[in-house]
Tab-separated table of C-alpha atoms in Angstrom:
chain	number	residue	atom	x	y	z
A	197	MET	CA	181.019	148.595	-47.413
A	198	LYS	CA	177.278	148.758	-46.729
A	199	LEU	CA	174.589	146.508	-48.153
A	200	PHE	CA	171.019	147.188	-49.260
A	201	LYS	CA	171.313	150.964	-49.371
A	202	ALA	CA	170.535	152.241	-52.866
A	203	LYS	CA	172.251	155.549	-52.099
A	204	LYS	CA	175.607	153.910	-51.409
A	205	ILE	CA	178.199	153.431	-54.126
A	206	TRP	CA	179.336	149.853	-54.451
A	207	MET	CA	182.616	148.462	-55.697
A	208	PRO	CA	181.957	144.710	-55.751
A	209	LEU	CA	184.802	142.301	-56.322
A	210	ILE	CA	184.405	139.732	-59.049
A	211	ALA	CA	186.282	136.578	-58.178
A	212	ALA	CA	189.321	136.028	-60.366
A	213	SER	CA	188.278	132.471	-61.025
A	214	LEU	CA	184.988	133.691	-62.497
A	215	VAL	CA	186.600	136.301	-64.691
A	216	LEU	CA	189.176	133.863	-66.037
A	217	SER	CA	186.451	131.400	-66.948
A	218	LEU	CA	184.522	133.871	-69.070
A	219	THR	CA	185.014	134.158	-72.807
A	220	ALA	CA	183.848	137.152	-74.801
A	221	CYS	CA	181.265	136.344	-77.433
A	222	GLY	CA	180.608	137.958	-80.768
A	223	GLY	CA	178.095	140.710	-81.391
A	224	ASN	CA	178.077	144.488	-81.303
A	225	SER	CA	181.712	145.101	-80.365
A	226	ALA	CA	181.663	148.893	-79.974
A	227	LYS	CA	181.975	150.204	-76.401
A	228	PRO	CA	180.118	153.007	-74.620
A	229	GLY	CA	180.709	156.407	-76.098
A	230	ALA	CA	181.157	155.159	-79.664
A	231	GLU	CA	179.499	157.287	-82.309
A	232	ALA	CA	176.396	155.882	-83.943
A	233	PRO	CA	177.232	154.524	-87.399
A	234	ASP	CA	176.091	156.619	-90.331
A	235	THR	CA	173.689	154.240	-92.011
A	236	ASP	CA	170.108	154.137	-93.202
A	237	GLU	CA	169.894	150.447	-92.456
A	238	PRO	CA	167.702	149.486	-89.470
A	239	VAL	CA	169.584	148.848	-86.241
A	240	THR	CA	169.099	145.304	-84.958
A	241	ILE	CA	169.094	144.607	-81.222
A	242	THR	CA	168.657	141.394	-79.257
A	243	PHE	CA	166.246	141.034	-76.336
A	244	SER	CA	166.896	138.167	-73.927
A	245	PHE	CA	164.241	136.746	-71.589
A	246	ASP	CA	163.135	133.424	-70.144
A	247	GLN	CA	160.728	130.881	-71.598
A	248	GLY	CA	158.135	131.593	-68.922
A	249	ILE	CA	157.146	134.769	-70.750
A	250	GLY	CA	158.180	133.491	-74.162
A	251	GLN	CA	155.008	133.649	-76.239
A	252	PRO	CA	153.605	136.955	-74.889
A	253	ALA	CA	157.024	138.597	-75.227
A	254	GLN	CA	157.410	137.354	-78.794
A	255	THR	CA	153.985	138.721	-79.670
A	256	LEU	CA	155.025	142.176	-78.464
A	257	ILE	CA	158.340	141.955	-80.307
A	258	ASP	CA	156.602	141.056	-83.564
A	259	GLU	CA	154.167	143.950	-83.198
A	260	TYR	CA	156.985	146.387	-82.416
A	261	ASN	CA	158.936	145.287	-85.491
A	262	ALA	CA	155.837	145.725	-87.637
A	263	SER	CA	155.091	149.174	-86.211
A	264	GLN	CA	158.233	150.950	-87.466
A	265	GLU	CA	161.223	150.488	-89.778
A	266	LYS	CA	164.053	152.132	-87.827
A	267	TYR	CA	164.817	149.227	-85.495
A	268	ILE	CA	164.572	145.444	-85.507
A	269	VAL	CA	164.352	143.390	-82.329
A	270	GLU	CA	165.425	139.763	-82.280
A	271	SER	CA	164.773	137.451	-79.349
A	272	LYS	CA	167.063	135.195	-77.367
A	273	ILE	CA	164.996	132.904	-75.156
A	274	LEU	CA	166.542	131.261	-72.098
A	275	PRO	CA	165.200	128.379	-69.979
A	276	GLN	CA	162.593	129.160	-67.329
A	277	ASP	CA	165.088	128.890	-64.500
A	278	ALA	CA	166.039	131.984	-62.495
A	279	ASN	CA	169.540	130.718	-61.730
A	280	VAL	CA	170.253	129.829	-65.364
A	281	VAL	CA	169.059	133.253	-66.526
A	282	HIS	CA	171.081	135.047	-63.852
A	283	ASP	CA	174.265	133.134	-64.657
A	284	ASP	CA	173.853	133.594	-68.411
A	285	PHE	CA	173.555	137.358	-67.990
A	286	VAL	CA	176.486	137.506	-65.552
A	287	ASN	CA	178.744	135.548	-67.881
A	288	LYS	CA	177.933	137.809	-70.806
A	289	LEU	CA	178.139	141.144	-69.052
A	290	ALA	CA	181.239	140.391	-66.995
A	291	SER	CA	183.111	139.521	-70.193
A	292	GLY	CA	182.009	142.605	-72.123
A	293	ASP	CA	179.896	140.514	-74.499
A	294	THR	CA	177.610	142.671	-76.648
A	295	SER	CA	175.544	139.945	-78.293
A	296	VAL	CA	172.573	140.874	-76.062
A	297	ASP	CA	171.334	144.466	-75.842
A	298	VAL	CA	168.215	144.363	-73.643
A	299	MET	CA	167.549	141.878	-70.842
A	300	ALA	CA	164.504	141.061	-68.712
A	301	LEU	CA	166.121	140.966	-65.274
A	302	ASP	CA	164.577	139.756	-62.019
A	303	VAL	CA	164.115	142.758	-59.727
A	304	VAL	CA	166.314	141.265	-56.982
A	305	TYR	CA	169.423	141.335	-59.210
A	306	VAL	CA	169.324	144.980	-60.314
A	307	ALA	CA	171.633	146.133	-57.499
A	308	GLU	CA	174.160	143.388	-58.239
A	309	PHE	CA	174.350	144.225	-61.939
A	310	ALA	CA	174.328	147.995	-61.423
A	311	SER	CA	177.103	147.884	-58.810
A	312	ALA	CA	179.294	146.040	-61.329
A	313	GLY	CA	178.801	148.823	-63.895
A	314	TRP	CA	177.030	146.541	-66.355
A	315	LEU	CA	173.813	148.556	-66.756
A	316	THR	CA	173.138	151.730	-68.720
A	317	ASP	CA	171.931	154.715	-66.704
A	318	LEU	CA	168.418	155.447	-67.986
A	319	THR	CA	167.779	158.565	-65.883
A	320	GLN	CA	168.157	160.923	-68.851
A	321	TYR	CA	165.520	159.023	-70.824
A	322	PHE	CA	162.771	158.929	-68.176
A	323	ASP	CA	162.319	162.195	-66.286
A	324	GLN	CA	160.693	162.406	-62.868
A	325	ALA	CA	157.289	163.284	-64.298
A	326	THR	CA	157.405	160.103	-66.369
A	327	GLN	CA	158.573	157.984	-63.440
A	328	ASP	CA	155.677	159.301	-61.337
A	329	LEU	CA	153.227	157.636	-63.738
A	330	TYR	CA	154.441	154.219	-62.585
A	331	LEU	CA	153.931	152.327	-59.334
A	332	PRO	CA	156.420	153.763	-56.825
A	333	GLY	CA	157.615	150.365	-55.618
A	334	THR	CA	158.522	149.337	-59.155
A	335	ILE	CA	160.597	152.468	-59.671
A	336	GLU	CA	162.330	151.657	-56.382
A	337	THR	CA	163.320	148.239	-57.718
A	338	ALA	CA	164.832	149.929	-60.804
A	339	THR	CA	166.878	152.530	-58.910
A	340	TYR	CA	170.430	152.122	-57.616
A	341	ASN	CA	172.684	154.811	-56.160
A	342	GLU	CA	169.968	157.357	-57.008
A	343	LYS	CA	170.144	156.456	-60.699
A	344	LEU	CA	167.478	154.782	-62.786
A	345	VAL	CA	169.479	151.793	-64.028
A	346	ALA	CA	166.485	149.738	-65.197
A	347	PHE	CA	162.875	150.293	-66.115
A	348	PRO	CA	159.898	148.278	-64.844
A	349	TRP	CA	158.239	145.967	-67.353
A	350	PHE	CA	155.685	144.097	-65.292
A	351	THR	CA	155.343	143.454	-61.607
A	352	ASN	CA	153.601	141.292	-59.076
A	353	ALA	CA	152.604	141.574	-55.461
A	354	SER	CA	151.103	139.323	-52.871
A	355	ALA	CA	147.667	139.699	-51.334
A	356	LEU	CA	145.443	137.927	-48.845
A	357	PHE	CA	142.821	135.793	-50.585
A	358	TYR	CA	140.044	134.640	-48.265
A	359	ARG	CA	136.783	132.734	-48.206
A	360	LYS	CA	134.222	135.500	-48.459
A	361	ASP	CA	131.390	132.953	-48.215
A	362	VAL	CA	132.642	131.862	-44.781
A	363	LEU	CA	132.978	135.418	-43.459
A	364	GLU	CA	129.555	136.319	-44.839
A	365	GLN	CA	128.055	133.307	-43.091
A	366	LEU	CA	129.698	134.390	-39.837
A	367	GLY	CA	128.648	137.989	-40.377
A	368	VAL	CA	132.152	139.442	-39.977
A	369	GLU	CA	134.305	141.768	-42.056
A	370	PRO	CA	137.818	140.730	-43.134
A	371	PRO	CA	140.179	141.446	-40.220
A	372	THR	CA	143.055	143.862	-40.763
A	373	THR	CA	145.435	142.332	-38.198
A	374	TYR	CA	147.063	138.936	-37.734
A	375	GLN	CA	145.410	138.638	-34.333
A	376	GLY	CA	142.024	139.365	-35.882
A	377	TRP	CA	142.403	136.413	-38.258
A	378	MET	CA	143.647	134.179	-35.455
A	379	ASP	CA	140.619	135.085	-33.344
A	380	LEU	CA	138.364	133.524	-36.003
A	381	GLN	CA	139.941	130.087	-35.549
A	382	SER	CA	137.258	128.639	-33.280
A	383	GLN	CA	134.423	130.077	-35.373
A	384	VAL	CA	135.531	128.859	-38.806
A	385	GLN	CA	136.316	125.235	-37.986
A	386	GLY	CA	134.035	123.093	-40.145
A	387	VAL	CA	132.227	126.017	-41.782
A	388	ASN	CA	131.962	125.171	-45.472
A	389	ASP	CA	134.714	122.525	-45.032
A	390	VAL	CA	137.334	124.907	-43.599
A	391	GLN	CA	139.958	123.099	-41.496
A	392	TYR	CA	142.711	125.704	-41.182
A	393	THR	CA	142.717	129.436	-40.630
A	394	SER	CA	145.877	130.100	-42.612
A	395	VAL	CA	148.090	128.762	-45.385
A	396	PHE	CA	151.151	130.373	-46.979
A	397	GLN	CA	154.654	129.513	-48.233
A	398	ALA	CA	157.221	128.518	-45.592
A	399	ALA	CA	159.455	126.020	-47.418
A	400	LEU	CA	163.232	126.507	-47.527
A	401	SER	CA	163.124	128.672	-50.643
A	402	GLU	CA	162.957	132.227	-51.950
A	403	ALA	CA	159.211	132.085	-51.301
A	404	LEU	CA	159.998	132.013	-47.584
A	405	VAL	CA	162.014	135.233	-47.931
A	406	CYS	CA	159.090	136.937	-49.674
A	407	ASN	CA	156.722	135.857	-46.898
A	408	TRP	CA	159.012	136.710	-43.973
A	409	VAL	CA	159.927	140.239	-45.110
A	410	GLU	CA	156.189	140.986	-45.194
A	411	TYR	CA	155.765	140.020	-41.538
A	412	VAL	CA	158.708	142.295	-40.749
A	413	ALA	CA	157.430	145.274	-42.759
A	414	ASN	CA	153.869	144.844	-41.493
A	415	ASN	CA	155.039	144.979	-37.886
A	416	GLY	CA	156.928	148.227	-38.419
A	417	GLY	CA	160.268	146.456	-38.790
A	418	GLU	CA	163.141	146.899	-41.210
A	419	ILE	CA	166.033	144.858	-42.507
A	420	LEU	CA	168.212	148.031	-42.589
A	421	ASP	CA	168.059	151.370	-40.851
A	422	ALA	CA	168.115	154.734	-42.604
A	423	ASP	CA	171.911	154.605	-42.887
A	424	GLY	CA	171.936	151.177	-44.487
A	425	ASN	CA	173.014	149.282	-41.377
A	426	PRO	CA	171.376	145.893	-40.692
A	427	VAL	CA	168.766	145.917	-37.916
A	428	VAL	CA	167.527	142.372	-38.419
A	429	ASN	CA	167.436	141.408	-34.724
A	430	SER	CA	165.236	144.300	-33.578
A	431	GLU	CA	162.369	143.789	-31.153
A	432	ASN	CA	159.855	144.500	-33.924
A	433	ASN	CA	161.393	141.786	-36.095
A	434	ILE	CA	161.529	139.266	-33.262
A	435	GLU	CA	157.826	139.877	-32.634
A	436	ALA	CA	157.023	139.646	-36.360
A	437	THR	CA	158.802	136.293	-36.646
A	438	GLN	CA	156.973	135.042	-33.552
A	439	ILE	CA	153.663	135.842	-35.263
A	440	MET	CA	154.759	133.797	-38.270
A	441	LEU	CA	155.778	130.917	-35.997
A	442	ASP	CA	152.421	131.043	-34.190
A	443	LEU	CA	150.623	130.720	-37.523
A	444	VAL	CA	152.854	127.776	-38.492
A	445	LYS	CA	152.255	125.955	-35.200
A	446	ASN	CA	148.598	126.662	-34.504
A	447	TYR	CA	146.713	127.939	-37.542
A	448	ALA	CA	148.211	126.290	-40.659
A	449	PRO	CA	148.534	122.720	-41.975
A	450	GLU	CA	151.242	120.666	-40.291
A	451	GLY	CA	153.347	120.523	-43.465
A	452	VAL	CA	153.361	124.255	-44.177
A	453	THR	CA	157.151	124.480	-43.683
A	454	THR	CA	157.450	122.334	-46.840
A	455	TYR	CA	154.977	124.404	-48.875
A	456	ASN	CA	155.809	126.581	-51.841
A	457	GLU	CA	153.048	128.094	-53.968
A	458	PRO	CA	151.633	124.879	-55.522
A	459	GLU	CA	151.237	123.054	-52.200
A	460	SER	CA	149.707	126.000	-50.365
A	461	GLU	CA	147.391	126.796	-53.268
A	462	GLN	CA	146.040	123.260	-53.367
A	463	VAL	CA	144.968	123.467	-49.700
A	464	PHE	CA	142.993	126.627	-50.426
A	465	LEU	CA	141.591	125.375	-53.742
A	466	ASP	CA	140.310	122.280	-51.928
A	467	GLY	CA	138.348	124.586	-49.625
A	468	LYS	CA	140.316	123.717	-46.492
A	469	ALA	CA	141.753	127.128	-45.530
A	470	LEU	CA	140.138	130.414	-44.547
A	471	PHE	CA	142.870	132.504	-46.157
A	472	ILE	CA	146.008	132.172	-48.249
A	473	ARG	CA	148.863	134.606	-48.815
A	474	ASP	CA	149.717	134.362	-52.521
A	475	TRP	CA	150.662	136.311	-55.630
A	476	SER	CA	148.061	138.192	-57.635
A	477	GLY	CA	147.886	135.565	-60.371
A	478	PHE	CA	146.234	133.170	-57.934
A	479	TRP	CA	142.950	135.024	-58.433
A	480	SER	CA	142.302	133.462	-61.833
A	481	GLN	CA	143.338	130.027	-60.594
A	482	ALA	CA	140.953	130.215	-57.637
A	483	ASN	CA	138.052	131.151	-59.884
A	484	LYS	CA	138.530	128.755	-62.766
A	485	GLU	CA	136.371	125.703	-63.406
A	486	GLY	CA	137.201	122.843	-61.078
A	487	SER	CA	138.133	125.012	-58.136
A	488	LYS	CA	136.039	124.229	-55.066
A	489	VAL	CA	136.205	127.897	-54.068
A	490	LYS	CA	135.167	129.372	-57.437
A	491	ASP	CA	133.194	132.601	-56.913
A	492	LYS	CA	133.749	132.354	-53.143
A	493	VAL	CA	137.028	134.277	-52.925
A	494	GLY	CA	137.675	137.805	-51.718
A	495	VAL	CA	140.958	139.726	-51.708
A	496	THR	CA	142.355	142.158	-49.165
A	497	SER	CA	145.621	143.589	-47.884
A	498	LEU	CA	148.002	141.513	-45.809
A	499	PRO	CA	147.431	141.880	-42.057
A	500	VAL	CA	149.496	144.176	-39.848
A	501	GLY	CA	151.127	143.302	-36.549
A	502	PRO	CA	150.833	145.030	-33.165
A	503	LYS	CA	153.525	147.579	-34.027
A	504	GLY	CA	152.551	147.987	-37.685
A	505	THR	CA	150.731	150.974	-39.156
A	506	GLU	CA	150.144	149.907	-42.764
A	507	SER	CA	150.241	146.821	-44.940
A	508	HIS	CA	153.059	146.110	-47.392
A	509	SER	CA	153.342	143.278	-49.902
A	510	THR	CA	156.531	141.991	-51.477
A	511	LEU	CA	157.044	142.992	-55.096
A	512	GLY	CA	158.212	140.587	-57.766
A	513	GLY	CA	158.398	140.975	-61.507
A	514	LEU	CA	160.941	141.760	-64.211
A	515	ASN	CA	162.764	144.964	-65.078
A	516	LEU	CA	164.234	145.888	-68.442
A	517	VAL	CA	167.956	146.692	-68.508
A	518	ILE	CA	170.389	147.748	-71.227
A	519	ASN	CA	173.865	146.288	-71.625
A	520	ASN	CA	176.263	149.143	-70.899
A	521	ALA	CA	178.875	147.729	-73.306
A	522	ILE	CA	176.884	148.288	-76.496
A	523	ASP	CA	177.386	151.304	-78.744
A	524	ASP	CA	175.265	154.448	-78.843
A	525	ALA	CA	173.196	153.379	-81.844
A	526	HIS	CA	172.159	150.167	-80.136
A	527	LYS	CA	171.458	151.988	-76.867
A	528	GLU	CA	169.187	154.389	-78.736
A	529	ALA	CA	167.310	151.441	-80.236
A	530	ALA	CA	167.131	149.708	-76.861
A	531	VAL	CA	165.658	152.788	-75.171
A	532	ASP	CA	163.023	153.090	-77.896
A	533	PHE	CA	162.057	149.442	-77.404
A	534	ILE	CA	161.814	149.864	-73.613
A	535	LYS	CA	159.591	152.920	-74.065
A	536	TYR	CA	157.367	150.801	-76.287
A	537	LEU	CA	157.110	147.960	-73.735
A	538	SER	CA	156.317	150.412	-70.931
A	539	SER	CA	153.696	152.370	-72.906
A	540	GLU	CA	150.056	152.288	-71.856
A	541	SER	CA	148.700	150.290	-74.795
A	542	VAL	CA	151.434	147.647	-74.547
A	543	GLN	CA	151.157	147.450	-70.760
A	544	LYS	CA	147.467	146.784	-71.212
A	545	LYS	CA	148.072	144.150	-73.873
A	546	MET	CA	150.679	142.356	-71.752
A	547	ASN	CA	148.137	142.130	-68.951
A	548	LEU	CA	145.343	140.836	-71.156
A	549	ILE	CA	147.427	138.197	-72.961
A	550	ALA	CA	149.641	137.093	-70.062
A	551	ALA	CA	147.840	138.204	-66.872
A	552	GLN	CA	150.944	140.109	-65.775
A	553	PRO	CA	150.202	143.028	-63.429
A	554	PRO	CA	151.116	146.303	-65.160
A	555	VAL	CA	153.594	148.826	-63.755
A	556	LEU	CA	151.751	151.842	-65.176
A	557	LYS	CA	149.167	153.217	-62.730
A	558	SER	CA	146.600	154.199	-65.359
A	559	VAL	CA	146.180	150.645	-66.656
A	560	TYR	CA	144.566	149.636	-63.351
A	561	GLN	CA	141.669	151.967	-64.197
A	562	ASP	CA	141.183	150.635	-67.726
A	563	ALA	CA	137.663	149.234	-68.183
A	564	GLU	CA	138.771	146.249	-70.269
A	565	VAL	CA	141.516	145.365	-67.802
A	566	LEU	CA	139.075	145.621	-64.887
A	567	GLU	CA	136.613	143.393	-66.708
A	568	ALA	CA	139.315	140.741	-67.129
A	569	ASN	CA	140.647	141.277	-63.593
A	570	PRO	CA	137.786	142.559	-61.425
A	571	PHE	CA	139.826	142.153	-58.257
A	572	TYR	CA	142.192	144.907	-59.507
A	573	ALA	CA	139.723	147.377	-57.994
A	574	ASP	CA	140.965	146.136	-54.604
A	575	PHE	CA	144.430	145.063	-55.708
A	576	TYR	CA	145.511	148.525	-56.874
A	577	ASP	CA	145.846	149.922	-53.348
A	578	ILE	CA	147.678	146.746	-52.309
A	579	ILE	CA	150.297	146.956	-55.052
A	580	MET	CA	150.687	150.721	-54.597
A	581	ASN	CA	152.114	149.930	-51.142
A	582	GLY	CA	154.319	147.103	-52.416
A	583	LYS	CA	157.946	147.070	-51.303
A	584	ALA	CA	161.096	145.673	-52.839
A	585	ARG	CA	163.114	142.987	-51.139
A	586	PRO	CA	166.440	144.255	-49.767
A	587	MET	CA	168.448	145.780	-52.609
A	588	SER	CA	171.869	144.185	-52.278
A	589	PRO	CA	174.706	143.530	-54.726
A	590	GLN	CA	175.073	140.235	-52.858
A	591	TYR	CA	171.385	139.434	-52.697
A	592	ALA	CA	171.858	135.687	-53.228
A	593	ARG	CA	173.973	135.415	-50.062
A	594	VAL	CA	171.567	137.537	-48.029
A	595	SER	CA	168.611	135.478	-49.227
A	596	ASP	CA	170.432	132.258	-48.370
A	597	SER	CA	171.011	133.393	-44.787
A	598	ILE	CA	167.369	134.410	-44.370
A	599	GLN	CA	166.105	131.137	-45.830
A	600	ARG	CA	168.276	128.902	-43.668
A	601	ASN	CA	167.786	130.715	-40.383
A	602	ILE	CA	164.108	131.625	-40.619
A	603	HIS	CA	163.248	128.104	-41.748
A	604	ALA	CA	165.186	126.675	-38.806
A	605	ALA	CA	163.240	128.957	-36.461
A	606	LEU	CA	159.874	127.969	-37.954
A	607	ALA	CA	160.854	124.305	-37.596
A	608	GLU	CA	161.819	125.118	-33.990
A	609	ASN	CA	165.342	123.836	-34.504
A	610	ILE	CA	166.666	127.160	-33.153
A	611	ASP	CA	164.959	129.971	-31.252
A	612	ILE	CA	163.897	133.132	-33.049
A	613	LYS	CA	166.448	135.452	-31.457
A	614	THR	CA	169.299	133.118	-32.395
A	615	ALA	CA	168.010	133.001	-35.985
A	616	LEU	CA	167.822	136.782	-36.290
A	617	ASP	CA	171.173	137.294	-34.539
A	618	THR	CA	172.759	134.953	-37.087
A	619	ILE	CA	171.246	136.805	-40.048
A	620	GLN	CA	172.410	140.068	-38.492
A	621	SER	CA	175.947	138.729	-38.176
A	622	ASP	CA	175.938	137.376	-41.722
A	623	ILE	CA	174.960	140.746	-43.155
A	624	GLU	CA	177.471	142.583	-41.000
A	625	ALA	CA	180.169	140.249	-42.305
A	626	LEU	CA	179.193	141.127	-45.869
A	627	ASN	CA	179.612	144.807	-44.962
A	628	LYS	CA	183.257	144.428	-43.989
C-alpha cells in the first residue's frame, strides 16, 4: 500500500474500536442511487463549517437562499479547532450519518476521506475546461485517484514579506535565493532597527511541516518519487534541511524553534527582522495602524536553494465536499450550492468580506480586489506555483513524524540525516 500518490487506490482500515463507538444520527436517510423524491417543496441541505469563517459563510448562505427558491441551505457551525472539526466529520461519515450534506474540509484531509469512500465524485459536474479556470494547486488538493472528490472554496499560500525600506536604503533588489538573503546579514544589522535577517515558524506544530516542505520543494526535492515511494532522505532534502538549520542557528531569533505565526509575526511587526515567511493574510496585518513596518513591506516569492529551479509555497485553505451517503436530490442541491460558492461574483465577495484568497484565477485581476489587496499583483504568480502538502490517507501520522523529527534536528538533538532516515522509515512502515 503506497502513500501520498493520488493515482493509487486506497483501501484504508478503520479500527474496529472506532466503528463500534459511532452511532448513526438522524437526517436524510436515503443512500446513494436513491431516486429524487417527486416534490415541489424546496430541498433543504446542511452545510457544516468552523466558527473561524462563521460570519462570512453565513452571509453567503443567506444570499444564496434569497437568490432562488429551489433549495434551502442551513448551517451547522463547529468550533474553530481543526481536530474537533476533523473528528466530527469522521464520526458522522464513518457511521453513514446524513444529517450534514456539504462540509468545508481542510485540504490535508481530502485523501483520507476520499480513500474511505465518504466523498461524492464531482468529476461529472466540473469538466476539465471549468477546472482550468481555477488555480492548479487548488485542483490538485481536491483530486484523489484521478477523480475530483472535492472542489476548492478558498485557498492560502505563503510568501516572503520583507522590509523594502531597508533594501532600498542598501540599494539592492530582493534576493531570489536563500544564500542571497544570508549574504545581506552583515549589511542589514542596525539598519532601521533590524536585528535579524530571518524569522519564520519552526515550533513543534503543523506550521513547521508547512515551512519544511517548502525548503524541500525549493531545493528540487520531493517527499515521494513519481511512483509514490518515499524519498525523504535524499541528498536534496538533506541539503534543504541544512539550509533551514543554518537560518535557525545564525540568522533568526534564538527562540524561533518555539515560534508559530503570532510569535514570528510580532518580531517582524516590531521592525526587528529583514524578512518573514508567512501566509498571505499577514499583508493586511503588517500594514494596519500600529504596525512599526506599515507601508514599508514588500512581498516576493520564497527563495530557492542551490539545486532548486523555481519557488513553491505551501497551499492551505478549505475545500467543499459532499457526503456520499445522501440521496440524489440532496446531492443535486449540494452541487448547485458548491457552484454558487465557487462562482466569480461569490469568490470576489468572499475575498472582500473575509480577506480569503480566491481559487478562481480571474478574481486576481479584478480591479476592486486589487484595490483592497494591492499585493495580489505580485502574489498571483506566487500562488499559481503553490503546492499541496503530501496527499495521504494517513496524513496525521505523516505530519506527526515530520514535526517530531525535523524539530529535533533544528534543536540539534539529532543530526539531519538521522531525522530524515526516521521519517523515511515511518512512511515506509505505513506503506506495508
